[in-house]
């Protein structure tokens, strides 16, 4: 009986760990903040810690963007025909939004290893969004164009 309970708890923990990784890596989790969080100060620091945003090697990201629009608007980008070459990926095509999106750009000011990262809000507050898509919709945020 004790063995069954232990196995059940292990499976439950393992399932939650897998689901956390899935949610944590989606474009909505990483880049969408709608409606925009109303934190009065240190927005970037709060959001990056809350969403556990970091590089794969646990270093601080140099820049991170939060988009303040409905997720459905990101989905609509994938159905548009406005394809461009992704930055830093000459063989991958990105979809570029046809409208400007409200966003917050967070730039690293201090720290190298997560969670000891400090950010400041930098311009712009609006830009055309570049994303990659698959048959289900948006996959990765690739950048923005002013």
Coordinates of C-alpha atoms in Angstrom, one line a residue, residues 54-102:
X54 CA 16.0 33.4 -18.5
X55 CA 18.4 31.8 -21.0
X56 CA 18.6 28.0 -21.2
X57 CA 21.9 28.1 -19.3
X58 CA 20.2 30.1 -16.5
X59 CA 21.9 33.4 -17.4
X60 CA 20.0 36.7 -17.6
X61 CA 18.4 37.6 -21.0
X62 CA 19.8 40.8 -22.4
X63 CA 16.4 41.9 -23.6
X64 CA 12.8 40.7 -23.2
X65 CA 9.6 42.0 -24.6
X66 CA 6.1 41.8 -23.1
X67 CA 3.2 42.3 -25.6
X68 CA 0.1 44.0 -24.2
X69 CA -2.5 42.7 -26.7
X70 CA -5.0 39.9 -26.7
X71 CA -3.5 36.5 -27.6
X72 CA -6.0 36.3 -30.4
X73 CA -4.3 39.2 -32.1
X74 CA -1.0 37.2 -32.1
X75 CA -2.9 34.2 -33.7
X76 CA -4.1 36.5 -36.5
X77 CA -0.5 37.3 -37.4
X78 CA -0.1 33.6 -38.4
X79 CA -2.9 33.8 -41.0
X80 CA -1.5 36.9 -42.6
X81 CA 0.7 36.7 -45.7
X82 CA 3.3 39.1 -44.5
X83 CA 6.3 36.8 -44.3
X84 CA 9.9 38.1 -43.8
X85 CA 13.2 36.5 -43.1
X86 CA 13.7 36.2 -39.3
X87 CA 16.6 38.1 -37.8
X88 CA 19.7 35.9 -37.1
X89 CA 18.0 33.0 -38.9
X90 CA 18.4 33.4 -42.6
X91 CA 16.6 30.2 -43.5
X92 CA 13.5 30.7 -41.1
X93 CA 10.6 32.8 -42.2
X94 CA 8.8 35.0 -39.7
X95 CA 5.3 36.4 -39.8
X96 CA 5.2 40.2 -39.3
X97 CA 2.1 41.9 -37.9
X98 CA 0.4 44.3 -40.1
X99 CA -0.5 46.5 -37.1
X100 CA 1.6 47.9 -34.3
X101 CA 1.4 46.2 -31.0
X102 CA 1.7 47.8 -27.5

